[in-house]
CSV table of C-alpha atoms and ligand atoms in Angstrom, one decimal:
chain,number,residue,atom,x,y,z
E,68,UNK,CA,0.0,0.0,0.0
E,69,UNK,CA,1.5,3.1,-0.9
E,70,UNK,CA,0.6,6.4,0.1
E,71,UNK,CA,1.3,10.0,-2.3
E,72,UNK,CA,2.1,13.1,0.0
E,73,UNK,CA,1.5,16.5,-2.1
E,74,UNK,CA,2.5,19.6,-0.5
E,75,UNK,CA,4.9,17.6,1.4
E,76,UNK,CA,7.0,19.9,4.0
E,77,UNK,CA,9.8,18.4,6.2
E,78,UNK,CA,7.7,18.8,9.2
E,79,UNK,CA,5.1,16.8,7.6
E,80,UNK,CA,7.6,13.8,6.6
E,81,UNK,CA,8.9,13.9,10.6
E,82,UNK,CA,5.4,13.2,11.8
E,83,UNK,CA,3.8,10.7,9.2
E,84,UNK,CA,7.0,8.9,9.1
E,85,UNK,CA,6.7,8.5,13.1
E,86,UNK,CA,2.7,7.4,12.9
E,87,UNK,CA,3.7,5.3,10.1
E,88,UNK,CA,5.6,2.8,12.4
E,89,UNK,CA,2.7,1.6,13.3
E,90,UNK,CA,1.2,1.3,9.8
E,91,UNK,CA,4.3,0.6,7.7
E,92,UNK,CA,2.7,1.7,4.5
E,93,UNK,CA,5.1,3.0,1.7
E,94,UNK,CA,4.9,6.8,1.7
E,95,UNK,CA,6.4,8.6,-1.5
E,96,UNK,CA,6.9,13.1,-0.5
E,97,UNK,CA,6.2,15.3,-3.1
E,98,UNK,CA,7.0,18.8,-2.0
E,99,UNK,CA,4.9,20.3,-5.4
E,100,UNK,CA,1.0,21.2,-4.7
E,101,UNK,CA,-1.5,18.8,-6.3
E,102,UNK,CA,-3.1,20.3,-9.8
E,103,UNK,CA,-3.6,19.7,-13.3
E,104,UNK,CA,0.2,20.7,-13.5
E,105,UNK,CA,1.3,17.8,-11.8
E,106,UNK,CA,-1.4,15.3,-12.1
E,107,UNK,CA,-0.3,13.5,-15.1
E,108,UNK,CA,3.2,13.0,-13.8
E,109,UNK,CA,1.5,10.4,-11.1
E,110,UNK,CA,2.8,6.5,-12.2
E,111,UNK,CA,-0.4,4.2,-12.7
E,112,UNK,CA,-1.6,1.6,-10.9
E,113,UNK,CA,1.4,3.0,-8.1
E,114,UNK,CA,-0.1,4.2,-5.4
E,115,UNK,CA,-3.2,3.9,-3.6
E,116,UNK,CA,-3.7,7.0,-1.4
E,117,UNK,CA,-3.2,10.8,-2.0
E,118,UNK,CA,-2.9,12.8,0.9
E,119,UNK,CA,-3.4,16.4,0.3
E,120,UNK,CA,-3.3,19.7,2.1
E,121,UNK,CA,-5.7,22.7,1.8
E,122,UNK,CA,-4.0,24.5,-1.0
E,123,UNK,CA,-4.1,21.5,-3.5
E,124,UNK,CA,-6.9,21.8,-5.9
E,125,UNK,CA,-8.4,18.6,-6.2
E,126,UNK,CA,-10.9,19.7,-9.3
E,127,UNK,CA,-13.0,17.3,-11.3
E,128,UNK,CA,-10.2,17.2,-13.8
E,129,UNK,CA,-7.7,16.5,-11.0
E,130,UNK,CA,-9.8,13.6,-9.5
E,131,UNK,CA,-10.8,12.3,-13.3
E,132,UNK,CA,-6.3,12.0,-13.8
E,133,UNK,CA,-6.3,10.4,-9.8
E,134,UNK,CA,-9.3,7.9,-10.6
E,135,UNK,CA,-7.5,6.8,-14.0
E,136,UNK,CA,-4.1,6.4,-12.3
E,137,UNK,CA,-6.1,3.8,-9.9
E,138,UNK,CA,-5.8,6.1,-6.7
E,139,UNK,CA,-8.4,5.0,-4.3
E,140,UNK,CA,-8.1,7.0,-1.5
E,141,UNK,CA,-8.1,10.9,-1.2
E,142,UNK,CA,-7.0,11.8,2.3
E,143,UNK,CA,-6.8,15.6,3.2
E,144,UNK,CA,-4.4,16.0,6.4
E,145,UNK,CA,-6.5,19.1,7.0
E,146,UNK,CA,-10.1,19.7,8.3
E,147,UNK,CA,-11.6,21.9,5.7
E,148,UNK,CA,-13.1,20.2,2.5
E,149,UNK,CA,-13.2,23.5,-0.3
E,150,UNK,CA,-10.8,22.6,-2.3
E,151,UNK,CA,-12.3,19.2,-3.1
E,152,UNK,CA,-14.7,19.0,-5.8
E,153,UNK,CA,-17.1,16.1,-4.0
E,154,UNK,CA,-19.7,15.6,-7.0
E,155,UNK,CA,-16.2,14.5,-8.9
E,156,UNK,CA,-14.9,12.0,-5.7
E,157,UNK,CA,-18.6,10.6,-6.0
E,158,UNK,CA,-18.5,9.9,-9.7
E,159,UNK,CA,-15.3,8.4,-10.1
E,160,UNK,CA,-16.1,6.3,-6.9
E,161,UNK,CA,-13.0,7.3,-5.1
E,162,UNK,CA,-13.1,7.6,-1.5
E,163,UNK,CA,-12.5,10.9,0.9
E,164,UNK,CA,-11.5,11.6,4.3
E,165,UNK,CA,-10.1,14.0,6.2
E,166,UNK,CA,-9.0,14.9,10.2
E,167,UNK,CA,-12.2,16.4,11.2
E,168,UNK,CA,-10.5,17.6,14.5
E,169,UNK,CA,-7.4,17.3,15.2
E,170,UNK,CA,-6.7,20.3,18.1
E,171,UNK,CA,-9.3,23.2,18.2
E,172,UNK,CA,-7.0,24.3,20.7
E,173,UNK,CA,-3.9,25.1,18.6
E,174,UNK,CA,-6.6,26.9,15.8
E,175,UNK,CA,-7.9,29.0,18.7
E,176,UNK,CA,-5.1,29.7,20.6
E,177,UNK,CA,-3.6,31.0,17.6
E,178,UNK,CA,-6.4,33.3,17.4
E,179,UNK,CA,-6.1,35.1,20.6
E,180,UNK,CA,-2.5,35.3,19.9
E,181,UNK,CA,-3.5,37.3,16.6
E,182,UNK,CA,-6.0,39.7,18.9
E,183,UNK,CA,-3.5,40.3,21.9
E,184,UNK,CA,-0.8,41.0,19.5
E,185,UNK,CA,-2.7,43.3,17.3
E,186,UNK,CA,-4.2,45.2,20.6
E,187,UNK,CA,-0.9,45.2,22.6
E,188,UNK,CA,1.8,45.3,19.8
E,189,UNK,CA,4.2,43.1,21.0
E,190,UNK,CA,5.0,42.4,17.8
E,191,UNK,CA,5.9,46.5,17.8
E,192,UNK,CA,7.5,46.6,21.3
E,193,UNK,CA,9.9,43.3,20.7
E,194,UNK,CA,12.0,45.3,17.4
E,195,UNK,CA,11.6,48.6,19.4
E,196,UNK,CA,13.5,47.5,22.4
E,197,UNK,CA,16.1,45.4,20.0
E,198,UNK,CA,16.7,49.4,19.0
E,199,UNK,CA,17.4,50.4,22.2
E,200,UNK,CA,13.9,52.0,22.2
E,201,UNK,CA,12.2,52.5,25.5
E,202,UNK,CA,9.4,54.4,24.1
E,203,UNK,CA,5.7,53.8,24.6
E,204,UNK,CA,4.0,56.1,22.0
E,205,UNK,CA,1.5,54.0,19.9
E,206,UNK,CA,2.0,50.6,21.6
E,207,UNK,CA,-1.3,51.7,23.5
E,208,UNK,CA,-4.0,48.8,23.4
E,209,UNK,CA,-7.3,48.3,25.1
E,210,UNK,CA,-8.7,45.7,28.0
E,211,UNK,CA,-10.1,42.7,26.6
E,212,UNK,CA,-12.0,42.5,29.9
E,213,UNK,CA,-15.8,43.4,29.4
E,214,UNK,CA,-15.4,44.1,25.6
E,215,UNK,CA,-18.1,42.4,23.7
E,216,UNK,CA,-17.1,39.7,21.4
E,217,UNK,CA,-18.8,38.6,18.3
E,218,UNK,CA,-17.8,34.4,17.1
E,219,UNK,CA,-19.1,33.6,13.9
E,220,UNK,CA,-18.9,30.1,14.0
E,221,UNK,CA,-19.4,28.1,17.2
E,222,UNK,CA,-18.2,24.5,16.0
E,223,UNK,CA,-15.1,22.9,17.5
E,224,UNK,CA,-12.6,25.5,16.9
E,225,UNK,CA,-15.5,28.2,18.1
E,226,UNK,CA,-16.6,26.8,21.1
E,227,UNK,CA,-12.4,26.3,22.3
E,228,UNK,CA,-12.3,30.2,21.5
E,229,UNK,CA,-15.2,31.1,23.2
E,230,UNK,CA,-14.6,29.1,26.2
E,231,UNK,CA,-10.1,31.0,26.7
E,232,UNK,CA,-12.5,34.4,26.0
E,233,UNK,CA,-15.2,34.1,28.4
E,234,UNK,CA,-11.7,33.4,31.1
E,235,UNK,CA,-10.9,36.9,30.0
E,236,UNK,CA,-13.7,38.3,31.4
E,237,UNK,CA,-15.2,39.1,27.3
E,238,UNK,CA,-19.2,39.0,27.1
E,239,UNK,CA,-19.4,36.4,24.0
E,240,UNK,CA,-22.3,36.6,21.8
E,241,UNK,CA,-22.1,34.2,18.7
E,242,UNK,CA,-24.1,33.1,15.6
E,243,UNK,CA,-24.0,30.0,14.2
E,244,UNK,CA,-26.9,27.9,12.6
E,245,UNK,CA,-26.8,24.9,15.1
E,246,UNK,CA,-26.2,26.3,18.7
E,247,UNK,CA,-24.3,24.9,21.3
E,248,UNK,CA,-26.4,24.2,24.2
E,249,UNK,CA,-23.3,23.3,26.4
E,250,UNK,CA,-21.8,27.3,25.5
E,251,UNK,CA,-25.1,28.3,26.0
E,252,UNK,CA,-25.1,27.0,29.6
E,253,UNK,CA,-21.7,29.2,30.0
E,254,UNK,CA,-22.8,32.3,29.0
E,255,UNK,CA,-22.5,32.5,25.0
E,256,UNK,CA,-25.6,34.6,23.8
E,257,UNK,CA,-26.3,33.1,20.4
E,258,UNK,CA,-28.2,36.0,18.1
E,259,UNK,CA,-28.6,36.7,14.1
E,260,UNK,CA,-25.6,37.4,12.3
E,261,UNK,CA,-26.0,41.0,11.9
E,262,UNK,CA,-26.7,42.0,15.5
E,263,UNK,CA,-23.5,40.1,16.4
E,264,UNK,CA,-21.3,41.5,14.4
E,265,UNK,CA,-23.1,45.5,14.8
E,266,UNK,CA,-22.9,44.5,18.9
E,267,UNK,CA,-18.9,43.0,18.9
E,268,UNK,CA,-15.3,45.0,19.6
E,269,UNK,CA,-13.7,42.1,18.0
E,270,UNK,CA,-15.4,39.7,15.5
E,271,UNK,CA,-13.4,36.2,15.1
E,272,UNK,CA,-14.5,33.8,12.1
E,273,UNK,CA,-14.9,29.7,12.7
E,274,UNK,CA,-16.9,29.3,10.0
E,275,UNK,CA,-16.1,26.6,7.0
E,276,UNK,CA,-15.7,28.3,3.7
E,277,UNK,CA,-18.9,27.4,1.9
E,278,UNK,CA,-20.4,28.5,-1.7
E,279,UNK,CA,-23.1,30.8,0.8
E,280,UNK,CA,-21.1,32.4,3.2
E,281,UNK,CA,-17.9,33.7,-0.2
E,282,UNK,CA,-17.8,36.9,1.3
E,283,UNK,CA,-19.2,37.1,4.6
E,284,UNK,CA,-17.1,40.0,5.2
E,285,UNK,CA,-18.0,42.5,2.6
E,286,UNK,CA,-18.4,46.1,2.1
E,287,UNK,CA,-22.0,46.3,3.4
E,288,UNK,CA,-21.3,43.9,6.2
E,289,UNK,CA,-18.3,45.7,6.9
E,290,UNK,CA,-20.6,48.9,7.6
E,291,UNK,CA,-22.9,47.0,9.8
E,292,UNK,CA,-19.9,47.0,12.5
E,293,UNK,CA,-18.8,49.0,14.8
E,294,UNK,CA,-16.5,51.8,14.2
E,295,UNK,CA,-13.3,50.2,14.9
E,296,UNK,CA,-14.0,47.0,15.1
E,297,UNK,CA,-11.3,44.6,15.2
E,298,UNK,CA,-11.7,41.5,12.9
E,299,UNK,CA,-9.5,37.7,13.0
E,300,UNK,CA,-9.8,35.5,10.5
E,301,UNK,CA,-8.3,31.9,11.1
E,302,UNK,CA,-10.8,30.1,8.7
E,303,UNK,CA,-10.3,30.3,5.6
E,304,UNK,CA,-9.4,33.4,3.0
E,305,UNK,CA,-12.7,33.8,0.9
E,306,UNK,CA,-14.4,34.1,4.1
E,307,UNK,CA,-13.5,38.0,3.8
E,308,UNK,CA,-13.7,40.5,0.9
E,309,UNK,CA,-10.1,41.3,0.4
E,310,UNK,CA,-11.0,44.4,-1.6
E,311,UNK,CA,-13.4,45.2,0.5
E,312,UNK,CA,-11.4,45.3,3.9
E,313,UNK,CA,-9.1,46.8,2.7
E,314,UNK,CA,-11.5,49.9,2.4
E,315,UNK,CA,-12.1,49.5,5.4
E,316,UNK,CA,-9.1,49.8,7.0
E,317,UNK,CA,-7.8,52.8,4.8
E,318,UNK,CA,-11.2,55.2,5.9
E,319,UNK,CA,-11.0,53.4,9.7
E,320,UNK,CA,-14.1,51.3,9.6
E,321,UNK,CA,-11.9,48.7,10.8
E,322,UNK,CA,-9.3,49.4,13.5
E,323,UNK,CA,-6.8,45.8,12.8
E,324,UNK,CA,-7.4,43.0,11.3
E,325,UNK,CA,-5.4,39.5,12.1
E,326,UNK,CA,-5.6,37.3,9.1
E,327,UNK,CA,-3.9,34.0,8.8
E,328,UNK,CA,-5.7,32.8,5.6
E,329,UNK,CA,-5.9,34.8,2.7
E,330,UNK,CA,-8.1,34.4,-0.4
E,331,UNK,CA,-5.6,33.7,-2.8
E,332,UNK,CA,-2.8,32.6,-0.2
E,333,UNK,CA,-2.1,29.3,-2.6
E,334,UNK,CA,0.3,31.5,-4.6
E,335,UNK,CA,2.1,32.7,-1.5
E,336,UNK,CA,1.2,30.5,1.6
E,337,UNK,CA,4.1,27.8,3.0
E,338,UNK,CA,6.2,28.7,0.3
E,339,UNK,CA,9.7,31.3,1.6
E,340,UNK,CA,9.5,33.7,-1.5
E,341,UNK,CA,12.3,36.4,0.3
E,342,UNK,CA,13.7,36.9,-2.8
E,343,UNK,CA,10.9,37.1,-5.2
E,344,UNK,CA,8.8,40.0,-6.6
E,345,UNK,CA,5.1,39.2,-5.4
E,346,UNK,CA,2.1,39.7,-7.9
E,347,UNK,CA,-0.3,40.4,-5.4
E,348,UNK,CA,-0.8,43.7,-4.6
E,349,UNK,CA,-3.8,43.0,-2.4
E,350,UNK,CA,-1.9,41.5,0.2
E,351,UNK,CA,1.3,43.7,-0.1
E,352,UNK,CA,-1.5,46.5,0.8
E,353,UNK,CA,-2.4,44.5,3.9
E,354,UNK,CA,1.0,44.0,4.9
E,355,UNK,CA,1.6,47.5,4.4
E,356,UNK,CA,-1.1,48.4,6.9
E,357,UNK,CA,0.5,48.8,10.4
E,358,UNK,CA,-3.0,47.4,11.9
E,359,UNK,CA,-2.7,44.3,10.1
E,360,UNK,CA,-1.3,40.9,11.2
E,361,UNK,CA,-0.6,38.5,8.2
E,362,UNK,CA,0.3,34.9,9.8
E,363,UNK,CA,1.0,32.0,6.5
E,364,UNK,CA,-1.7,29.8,7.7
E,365,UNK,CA,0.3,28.5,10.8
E,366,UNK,CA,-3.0,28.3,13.2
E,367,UNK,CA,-2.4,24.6,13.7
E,368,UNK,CA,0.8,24.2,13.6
E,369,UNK,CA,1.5,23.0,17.0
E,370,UNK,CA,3.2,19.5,18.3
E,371,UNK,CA,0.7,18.3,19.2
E,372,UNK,CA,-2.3,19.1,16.0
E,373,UNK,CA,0.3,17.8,13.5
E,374,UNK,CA,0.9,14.2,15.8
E,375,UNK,CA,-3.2,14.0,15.6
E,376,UNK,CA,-3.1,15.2,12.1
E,377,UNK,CA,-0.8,12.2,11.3
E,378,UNK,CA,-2.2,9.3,13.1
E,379,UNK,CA,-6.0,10.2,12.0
E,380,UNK,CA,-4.9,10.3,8.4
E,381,UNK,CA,-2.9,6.9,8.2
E,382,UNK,CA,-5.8,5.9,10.6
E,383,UNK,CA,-8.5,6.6,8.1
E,384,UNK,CA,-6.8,5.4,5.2
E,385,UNK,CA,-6.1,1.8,6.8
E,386,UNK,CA,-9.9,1.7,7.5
E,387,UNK,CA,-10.8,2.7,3.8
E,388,UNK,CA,-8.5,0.5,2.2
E,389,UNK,CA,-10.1,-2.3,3.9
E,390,UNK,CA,-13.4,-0.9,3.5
E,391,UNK,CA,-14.2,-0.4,6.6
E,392,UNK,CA,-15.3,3.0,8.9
E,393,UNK,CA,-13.0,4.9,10.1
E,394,UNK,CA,-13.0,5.2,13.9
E,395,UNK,CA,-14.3,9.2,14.0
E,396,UNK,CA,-17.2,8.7,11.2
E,397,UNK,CA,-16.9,12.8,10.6
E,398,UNK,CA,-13.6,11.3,9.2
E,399,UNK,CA,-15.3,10.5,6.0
E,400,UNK,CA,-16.6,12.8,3.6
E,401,UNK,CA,-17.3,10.7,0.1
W,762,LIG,P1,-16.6,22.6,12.7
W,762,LIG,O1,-17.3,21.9,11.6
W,762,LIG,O2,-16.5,21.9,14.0
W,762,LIG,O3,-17.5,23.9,13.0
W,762,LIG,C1,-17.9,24.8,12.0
W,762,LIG,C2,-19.1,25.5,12.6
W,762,LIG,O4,-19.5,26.6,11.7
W,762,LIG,C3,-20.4,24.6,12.7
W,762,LIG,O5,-20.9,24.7,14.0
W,762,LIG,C4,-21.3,25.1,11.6
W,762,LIG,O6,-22.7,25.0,12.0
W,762,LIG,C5,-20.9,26.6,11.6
W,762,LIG,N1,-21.3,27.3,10.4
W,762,LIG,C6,-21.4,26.9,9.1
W,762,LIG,N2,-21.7,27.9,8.3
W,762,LIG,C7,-21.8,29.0,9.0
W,762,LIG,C8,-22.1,30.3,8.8
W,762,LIG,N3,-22.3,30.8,7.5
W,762,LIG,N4,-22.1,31.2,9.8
W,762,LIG,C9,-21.8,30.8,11.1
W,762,LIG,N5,-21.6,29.5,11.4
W,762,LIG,C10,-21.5,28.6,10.4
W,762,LIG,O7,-15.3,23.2,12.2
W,762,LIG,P2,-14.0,23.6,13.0
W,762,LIG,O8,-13.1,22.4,13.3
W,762,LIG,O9,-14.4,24.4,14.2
W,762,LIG,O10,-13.2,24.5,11.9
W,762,LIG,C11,-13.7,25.7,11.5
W,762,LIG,C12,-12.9,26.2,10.3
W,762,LIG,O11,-11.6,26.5,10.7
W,762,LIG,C13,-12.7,25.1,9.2
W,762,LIG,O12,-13.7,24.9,8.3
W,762,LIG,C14,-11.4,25.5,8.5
W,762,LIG,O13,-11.8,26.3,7.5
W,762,LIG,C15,-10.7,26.4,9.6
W,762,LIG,N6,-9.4,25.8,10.0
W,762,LIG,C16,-8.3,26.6,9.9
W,762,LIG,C17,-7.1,26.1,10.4
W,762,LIG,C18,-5.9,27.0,10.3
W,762,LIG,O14,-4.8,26.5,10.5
W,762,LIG,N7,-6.0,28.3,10.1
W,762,LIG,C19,-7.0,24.8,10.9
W,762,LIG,C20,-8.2,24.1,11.0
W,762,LIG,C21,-9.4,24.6,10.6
């Protein structure tokens, strides 16, 4: 049985190559993203498995090339599903999984490190005092305690985040279509989309990227917040209205925004292009901004999320092969 990593980063050979001892599959690293680029280079009748990350584009024309090489398995080491066309998986009768959850924690521990270094620019005060500057002037932030915030989102990742802000003393109010009795019972006040986000000082997104909610974050949402609202985004890019918030920002609708997915972060994200000339010039705006904190997709990355990540994926893919269920049944999509 042998597996097919795409997007393959050192980190992710340490891991899978340690889960794999108890597996002893055959695992072949490609460092590439998966695409129509790359697809036909795959040998037939090879391997069994892909495992993918979230900026591969699995497309119907991508699946068609994996079905006709005699993949079976598409395994995404990731949570999110967008980049997957499903109707495609389904008609080529491949099968899909992916780690459902893996550590809320690391995703929303990243997020509150976004929102504390945003409002208390440590970022700021670390290269400051590395210059031998003592100076407070415009490190000046704002309690967290008793300022109202706004969780669109209140899945697994949602409900970890609500539960470290509620300890610092924030009144949560949320929106999401199935609530969550258990957050309930702690406090969270669950209300319609638009009075959460006209009611929050901070508005963090937990969302999955779906065709309905493109563009949550747009110009006329944007003006249903409050002035100086301060928005993080750990979910995924196309959640937000690049454009749009960048507006925003520039005429002070928004006072900081702490992004670590970006709309069109496959060009840029996991890649160390230091000595390039980027293309983009939306996100060399936002990085311009000194109100804006641009992370490369790095909420999971702890030890601990990318040991789950590894033993759910090989986990999964065991159980397919033999056609059986996977232990988490949320690990199965197709
Ligand atoms: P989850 O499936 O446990 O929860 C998602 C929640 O969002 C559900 O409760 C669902 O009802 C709700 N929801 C769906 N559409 C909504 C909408 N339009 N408005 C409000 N709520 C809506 O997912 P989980 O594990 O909490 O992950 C959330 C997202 O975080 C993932 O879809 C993924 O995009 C992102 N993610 C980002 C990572 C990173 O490293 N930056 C890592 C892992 C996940």
């Amino acid at each position: 049985m042998k597996i097919l990593f795409f997007s393959a980063k050192p980190y992710d050979r340490q891991f899978f190559e340690k889960s794999n001892e108890s597996y002893g599959f055959e695992l072949e690293f490609w460092e590439t993203h998966l695409g129509p680029h790359i697809a036909d280079a795959i040998k037939k009748d090879t391997f069994e498995a892909v495992c993918v990350f979230v900026n591969d584009k699995l497309t119907a024309e991508v699946i068609a090339v994996l079905a006709e090489k005699g993949i079976k398995i598409i395994a995404l080491r990731c949570a999110g599903f967008n980049n997957v066309d499903l109707d495609a998986v389904k008609k080529h009768g491949l099968r899909l999984c992916r780690v459902p959850a893996y550590s809320p924690q690391a995703v929303a521990e990243h997020a509150v490190a976004m929102l504390l270094t945003l409002n208390r620019k440590t970022h700021k005060a670390y290269n400051r005092i590395r210059e031998q500057n003592f100076s407070l002037n415009g490190l000046m932030g704002f309690n967290l305690y008793r300022k109202t915030l706004g969780v669109i989102g209140t899945g697994k990742i949602g409900a970890a985040f609500c539960k470290i802000m509620l300890g610092f003393g924030c009144k949560v109010l949320a929106f999401d279509p199935y609530e969550n009795e258990e957050l309930k019972k702690l406090g969270i006040n669950y209300l319609p989309f638009n009075e959460v986000i006209s009611a929050a000082d901070i508005i963090s997104l937990h969302c999955p990227l779906t065709e309905e909610n493109r563009y949550l974050i747009n110009a006329e949402t944007l003006l249903g917040m409050k002035k100086g609202a301060v928005i993080i985004n750990t979910s995924r890019g196309a959640l937000i209205n690049t454009k749009d918030v960048i507006e925003a920002l520039k005429n002070g609708q928004i006072a900081s925004l702490g992004i670590d997915v970006y709309e069109q972060e496959e060009k840029l994200f996991f890649k160390d292009l230091s000595g390039s000339i980027i293309g983009d010039d939306d996100i060399q705006r936002l990085i311009s901004f000194p109100n804006v904190l641009v992370t490369g997709h790095q909420a999971f990355f702890t030890e601990e999320a990318l040991a789950e990540i590894a033993s759910s994926t090989l986990s999964s893919v065991a159980a397919l092969i033999k056609d059986e269920n996977p232990s988490d049944k949320n690990a199965v999509l197709v």
